[in-house]
XYZ file of C-alpha atoms in Angstrom:
424
model
C 109.485 97.098 82.950
C 106.810 96.230 85.413
C 106.042 93.481 87.841
C 103.399 92.861 90.431
C 100.697 90.588 91.696
C 97.092 90.450 92.748
C 96.619 88.319 95.817
C 93.362 86.559 96.655
C 92.468 86.657 100.321
C 90.954 84.103 102.632
C 89.025 86.219 105.087
C 89.791 85.351 108.724
C 86.958 84.575 111.045
C 88.140 87.069 113.645
C 86.337 87.374 116.957
C 82.893 87.112 115.377
C 81.048 83.775 115.241
C 82.013 81.624 112.277
C 79.469 81.838 109.457
C 77.336 78.868 108.538
C 78.662 76.979 105.497
C 76.732 77.894 102.346
C 74.500 75.385 100.675
C 76.263 73.591 97.829
C 75.502 74.880 94.359
C 74.811 72.536 91.527
C 76.784 74.459 88.954
C 79.143 77.050 90.464
C 80.300 79.853 88.214
C 84.111 79.876 88.003
C 85.866 83.174 88.624
C 87.247 84.600 85.399
C 90.168 86.966 85.754
C 89.813 90.435 84.140
C 90.952 90.675 80.512
C 93.991 92.759 81.301
C 95.223 90.053 83.698
C 94.686 87.192 81.265
C 97.106 86.036 78.632
C 96.111 85.572 75.033
C 96.900 81.871 75.016
C 99.721 79.361 75.171
C 101.072 80.375 71.787
C 101.685 83.936 72.961
C 103.028 83.104 76.422
C 106.627 84.220 77.112
C 109.012 81.352 77.662
C 112.111 80.536 79.662
C 115.563 80.355 78.151
C 114.967 76.662 77.515
C 111.750 77.609 75.630
C 109.412 76.017 78.137
C 106.318 78.054 79.095
C 106.410 79.422 82.635
C 103.609 78.021 84.751
C 102.359 78.433 88.279
C 103.223 75.184 90.119
C 99.830 75.022 91.788
C 97.419 75.582 88.947
C 99.487 75.136 85.777
C 98.530 78.616 84.582
C 100.950 80.336 82.257
C 102.507 83.495 83.650
C 103.724 86.410 81.521
C 107.415 86.631 82.391
C 110.609 88.150 81.071
C 113.193 85.716 82.420
C 116.034 88.171 82.009
C 114.464 90.678 84.375
C 112.929 88.861 87.294
C 112.663 85.357 88.637
C 109.322 84.241 90.088
C 108.583 81.372 92.428
C 105.117 80.565 93.774
C 104.583 78.241 96.681
C 102.045 75.442 96.405
C 98.563 76.832 96.837
C 95.777 75.749 99.090
C 92.376 75.022 97.641
C 90.641 78.083 99.038
C 93.406 80.696 99.235
C 96.075 81.405 96.673
C 98.506 84.103 95.651
C 98.877 84.859 91.977
C 101.955 86.648 90.679
C 103.048 87.802 87.267
C 106.023 89.669 85.878
C 106.524 91.023 82.388
C 107.930 93.685 80.110
C 106.022 96.737 78.912
C 107.305 98.987 76.146
C 105.829 102.485 76.352
C 105.897 104.375 73.078
C 103.716 106.667 71.019
C 101.540 104.632 68.718
C 98.131 104.492 67.112
C 95.854 102.392 69.280
C 93.397 99.997 67.764
C 95.578 97.127 66.573
C 94.849 93.667 67.876
C 97.860 93.599 70.189
C 96.701 96.826 71.831
C 93.253 95.549 72.766
C 94.303 94.387 76.248
C 95.517 97.895 77.132
C 92.370 99.467 75.736
C 90.507 97.809 78.606
C 92.148 100.172 81.082
C 93.866 103.044 79.330
C 92.930 104.000 75.772
C 94.388 107.515 76.050
C 96.030 107.731 79.465
C 99.091 105.692 78.471
C 100.070 107.998 75.633
C 99.434 111.020 77.841
C 101.848 109.656 80.438
C 104.550 109.190 77.805
C 104.128 112.745 76.513
C 104.181 114.109 80.034
C 107.471 112.333 80.790
C 109.395 113.924 77.926
C 109.935 117.387 79.500
C 111.544 117.874 82.896
C 108.435 119.706 84.082
C 105.311 118.241 82.448
C 103.110 120.952 80.926
C 99.477 121.283 81.902
C 98.421 121.218 78.238
C 100.116 118.484 76.256
C 99.370 120.385 73.054
C 101.824 123.070 74.169
C 99.226 125.777 73.550
C 99.597 128.977 75.582
C 96.310 129.528 77.379
C 96.514 133.236 78.093
C 99.649 135.057 76.817
C 98.318 138.436 77.976
C 98.333 137.440 81.659
C 101.244 135.030 82.319
C 101.031 135.374 86.095
C 97.411 134.247 86.095
C 98.230 131.058 84.201
C 101.557 130.280 85.863
C 101.762 126.524 86.271
C 102.761 124.652 89.420
C 106.053 122.815 89.497
C 105.134 119.237 88.597
C 107.883 116.665 88.158
C 107.928 113.855 85.627
C 107.806 111.266 88.419
C 104.570 112.832 89.673
C 102.977 111.860 86.361
C 104.055 108.235 86.829
C 102.775 108.181 90.407
C 99.436 109.568 89.259
C 99.234 106.960 86.500
C 99.798 104.163 89.026
C 97.216 105.578 91.415
C 94.646 105.847 88.623
C 95.491 102.345 87.376
C 94.760 100.862 90.819
C 91.464 102.739 91.004
C 90.396 101.666 87.512
C 91.448 98.095 88.265
C 89.328 98.143 91.412
C 86.303 99.362 89.463
C 86.802 96.731 86.784
C 87.119 93.926 89.329
C 83.922 95.138 90.976
C 82.029 95.045 87.671
C 83.274 91.562 86.777
C 82.493 90.141 90.213
C 79.019 91.668 90.128
C 78.419 90.229 86.646
C 79.432 86.737 87.766
C 77.635 86.932 91.114
C 80.808 86.309 93.080
C 82.577 88.049 95.946
C 86.236 88.417 96.787
C 89.154 90.789 96.971
C 92.899 91.029 96.718
C 95.887 93.096 97.683
C 98.323 94.430 95.091
C 102.044 95.209 95.034
C 103.599 96.523 91.818
C 107.134 97.588 90.847
C 107.807 99.648 87.724
C 111.290 100.532 86.433
C 111.124 103.621 84.222
C 113.727 106.198 83.155
C 116.223 105.289 85.861
C 113.706 105.203 88.696
C 111.952 102.339 90.460
C 108.335 102.958 91.451
C 106.812 100.606 94.042
C 103.035 100.871 94.497
C 101.428 99.006 97.371
C 97.821 98.558 98.457
C 97.671 95.849 101.094
C 99.954 93.890 103.391
C 102.604 92.642 100.955
C 106.095 94.129 101.179
C 109.067 95.080 99.007
C 112.626 95.668 100.236
C 115.897 96.667 98.591
C 118.883 94.528 99.638
C 122.379 95.922 99.120
C 125.713 94.882 100.507
C 125.569 97.222 103.506
C 121.930 98.269 103.660
C 118.359 97.017 103.751
C 115.821 99.606 102.628
C 112.029 99.167 102.892
C 110.290 100.112 99.632
C 106.724 99.755 100.907
C 104.691 99.760 104.097
C 101.852 97.419 105.031
C 98.361 98.843 105.326
C 96.421 97.306 108.197
C 93.533 98.547 110.355
C 96.109 99.569 112.972
C 98.397 101.540 110.654
C 95.427 103.422 109.166
C 93.430 103.816 112.358
C 93.045 107.599 112.091
C 91.897 107.539 108.447
C 89.331 104.836 109.229
C 88.092 106.594 112.362
C 87.795 109.918 110.542
C 85.678 108.294 107.824
C 83.358 106.928 110.518
C 83.275 110.384 112.132
C 82.238 112.108 108.882
C 79.803 109.340 107.880
C 78.535 107.749 111.124
C 75.767 106.001 109.177
C 78.401 103.594 107.831
C 78.509 101.959 111.263
C 74.697 101.499 111.383
C 74.719 101.988 115.137
C 76.457 98.615 115.611
C 80.034 99.821 116.171
C 81.883 102.554 118.042
C 84.633 104.401 116.221
C 86.545 105.140 119.461
C 89.567 103.029 120.371
C 90.077 101.713 123.905
C 92.941 99.689 125.379
C 90.593 96.704 125.615
C 87.030 95.687 124.825
C 84.740 97.392 127.324
C 82.141 95.498 129.384
C 78.995 96.485 131.193
C 80.936 96.786 134.456
C 82.949 99.631 132.914
C 79.927 101.957 132.649
C 80.694 105.233 134.388
C 84.350 104.342 134.866
C 87.148 106.604 133.665
C 89.120 104.895 130.894
C 91.708 105.722 128.220
C 90.549 106.304 124.655
C 91.549 107.949 121.383
C 89.664 109.276 118.376
C 90.528 110.153 114.781
C 92.157 113.481 115.673
C 94.417 111.951 118.331
C 97.808 110.286 118.115
C 98.016 110.120 121.919
C 95.523 108.922 124.538
C 93.114 110.743 126.814
C 90.501 109.840 129.461
C 86.717 109.763 129.338
C 83.831 108.303 131.338
C 82.373 105.203 129.718
C 78.938 105.669 128.195
C 76.536 103.030 126.934
C 77.463 103.741 123.295
C 81.092 102.909 124.112
C 80.095 99.304 124.824
C 79.417 98.632 121.144
C 81.792 96.497 119.120
C 84.957 98.521 118.242
C 85.539 99.692 114.684
C 89.041 98.202 114.883
C 89.319 95.153 117.098
C 92.468 93.385 118.252
C 96.097 94.232 117.637
C 99.000 92.986 115.555
C 98.099 90.147 113.214
C 94.759 89.768 114.984
C 93.626 93.327 114.249
C 90.397 93.318 112.228
C 88.450 96.068 110.494
C 84.818 95.787 111.651
C 85.772 92.391 113.054
C 86.195 91.024 109.521
C 89.118 92.225 107.414
C 92.832 92.192 108.279
C 93.864 94.818 105.703
C 92.745 98.395 105.098
C 93.744 98.811 101.430
C 93.143 96.501 98.508
C 91.075 95.774 95.424
C 87.637 94.207 95.178
C 85.419 93.245 98.129
C 82.685 95.560 96.845
C 79.953 93.281 98.190
C 81.688 92.263 101.426
C 79.537 92.831 104.509
C 79.966 92.302 108.211
C 78.545 88.952 109.272
C 74.757 88.989 109.785
C 74.513 92.716 108.976
C 74.129 95.012 105.959
C 77.238 96.996 106.924
C 79.607 97.277 103.957
C 83.379 97.228 104.391
C 84.215 98.726 101.004
C 83.896 102.379 102.116
C 86.760 101.728 104.558
C 88.857 99.649 102.122
C 90.931 102.082 100.053
C 92.165 100.965 96.627
C 94.651 103.824 96.157
C 98.264 102.655 96.647
C 101.144 104.336 98.371
C 103.921 104.850 95.812
C 107.595 104.867 96.802
C 110.164 106.216 94.321
C 113.764 104.968 94.279
C 116.362 106.689 92.079
C 118.316 103.662 90.833
C 120.686 105.926 88.919
C 122.248 107.045 92.198
C 122.580 103.567 93.698
C 125.538 102.202 91.702
C 124.095 98.692 92.216
C 126.406 95.763 92.768
C 125.996 92.342 91.180
C 124.167 90.900 94.190
C 121.842 93.846 94.865
C 118.211 92.775 94.556
C 114.667 93.842 95.286
C 112.611 91.231 97.118
C 108.828 91.455 96.814
C 106.712 89.004 98.763
C 103.279 88.458 100.228
C 102.708 88.591 103.969
C 103.209 84.832 104.319
C 106.974 85.446 104.082
C 107.109 88.491 106.343
C 105.007 86.798 109.025
C 108.007 84.618 109.887
C 111.074 86.421 108.473
C 112.206 89.989 109.122
C 113.790 92.298 106.560
C 117.213 91.668 108.082
C 116.796 87.886 108.037
C 115.808 87.905 104.358
C 118.772 90.169 103.564
C 121.151 87.895 105.476
C 119.924 84.872 103.539
C 120.263 86.693 100.199
C 123.798 87.897 100.966
C 124.955 84.419 101.946
C 123.281 82.705 98.977
C 123.924 84.880 95.901
C 127.748 85.379 95.931
C 128.419 81.660 95.533
C 125.931 81.294 92.648
C 127.081 84.004 90.233
C 127.566 81.552 87.369
C 124.096 80.073 87.830
C 121.588 81.731 85.447
C 118.717 80.644 87.703
C 120.167 81.862 90.991
C 117.450 84.464 91.592
C 114.643 81.941 91.226
C 116.595 79.564 93.465
C 116.892 82.285 96.098
C 113.147 82.889 95.924
C 112.532 79.164 96.329
C 114.916 78.980 99.260
C 113.125 81.873 100.991
C 109.830 80.031 100.594
C 111.356 76.870 102.055
C 112.487 78.909 105.066
C 108.862 79.783 105.829
C 108.125 76.053 106.098
C 110.824 75.370 108.695
C 113.270 73.912 106.139
C 116.953 73.381 106.847
C 117.921 76.793 105.488
C 115.834 78.589 108.109
C 117.715 81.174 110.187
C 119.179 79.682 113.394
C 116.810 79.872 116.318
C 113.797 80.607 114.147
C 111.250 77.814 114.336
C 108.196 79.664 113.055
C 106.241 78.214 110.174
C 103.987 80.253 107.875
C 100.544 78.779 107.308
C 99.707 81.400 104.693
C 100.425 81.138 100.990
C 103.701 82.684 99.901
C 104.752 84.353 96.642
C 108.222 85.846 96.200
C 109.869 88.028 93.533
C 113.651 88.418 93.442
C 114.558 91.201 91.006
C 118.241 91.908 90.230
C 119.200 95.574 89.926
C 122.666 95.147 88.436
C 122.964 96.478 84.851
C 119.338 97.592 84.825
C 118.904 100.394 82.305
C 122.346 99.882 80.689
C 121.077 98.014 77.667
C 122.479 94.639 78.671
C 121.033 91.590 77.012
C 117.925 90.233 78.637
C 117.366 93.227 80.951
């Protein structure tokens, strides 16, 4: 089973001057989603229990969805910035590729998928799937490293994100468009839950007595050292316009010669230096918290797309600093003994901007027990969480914050997962 989303971003203006609006085009080219993200048509779209196609409320697009596994709610979308989410079921088995129904997968993985399945069969995946002994006369020379089955799944997810990023880049280049997205994916396989994240969305596990983060946001602040080290190794990426060093504040001309705190890529702490003229350049990472921007432009440090994105009025590309490889968290669901109300909540940053992990867990624990006979209770919980970001009546007491970002929420029940129950 797998679920996830690709989230389109509206780039913040940041501290740089706002760009001039582009001249209107007579016939704009609409963005066409990659083949592996598109359905094959209304006739093939999965349906709810009442046989109605599932559609995104904002755009009326059909979403691939297995209603027995996860409930999806999307908030209304703005015209220029929207989140797109999809959830579905994937059966992994050995088969001969080439049939019509396999064509979508051939876009990304003609051979890799079968290799992953073969590698998962043994406890320790062999280096050669053929089982051939490379050098029987010298077993010590060819002794293999201890590689676990879950390492094969993690590698498959990492490669899938990279291939997806390359494919998005090719399609955007072909259509003459620009743009990017973050991605958060959950895969349930052989009693383990794999959560892959590249961006600022978040997934948490909610149990009766515990809230467990399943992902971590990637922002310019959280990946400061990686970004600074890249600028250290390839200083030409900054084109002499930025300084890779971090200071407690933006330096001014009056600071020349003064002794100030700073830190570089090799430092987790702070040290002192005398300010030089090169230190007065615009910082590689500017601002802090939600206002932190990479090269004054981007609020995230991992994601897909944005191959043509440049700093305003320069030829400096952001893509070298924007990593498409996700961080993968593995949860052994077989050791959880999940209860009926245990769920995984996946949501874009619009939810987490105004609600903490504990607040979302508190809302879920108070909502689900009284709705156990309602077959749509997980989608109703997702909808209620979205309403809380708009200052609705269900908002936590004392919390008056309102999210002005788009919000998408997954609520995935864990109870009976993997036990062959109907619809799961």
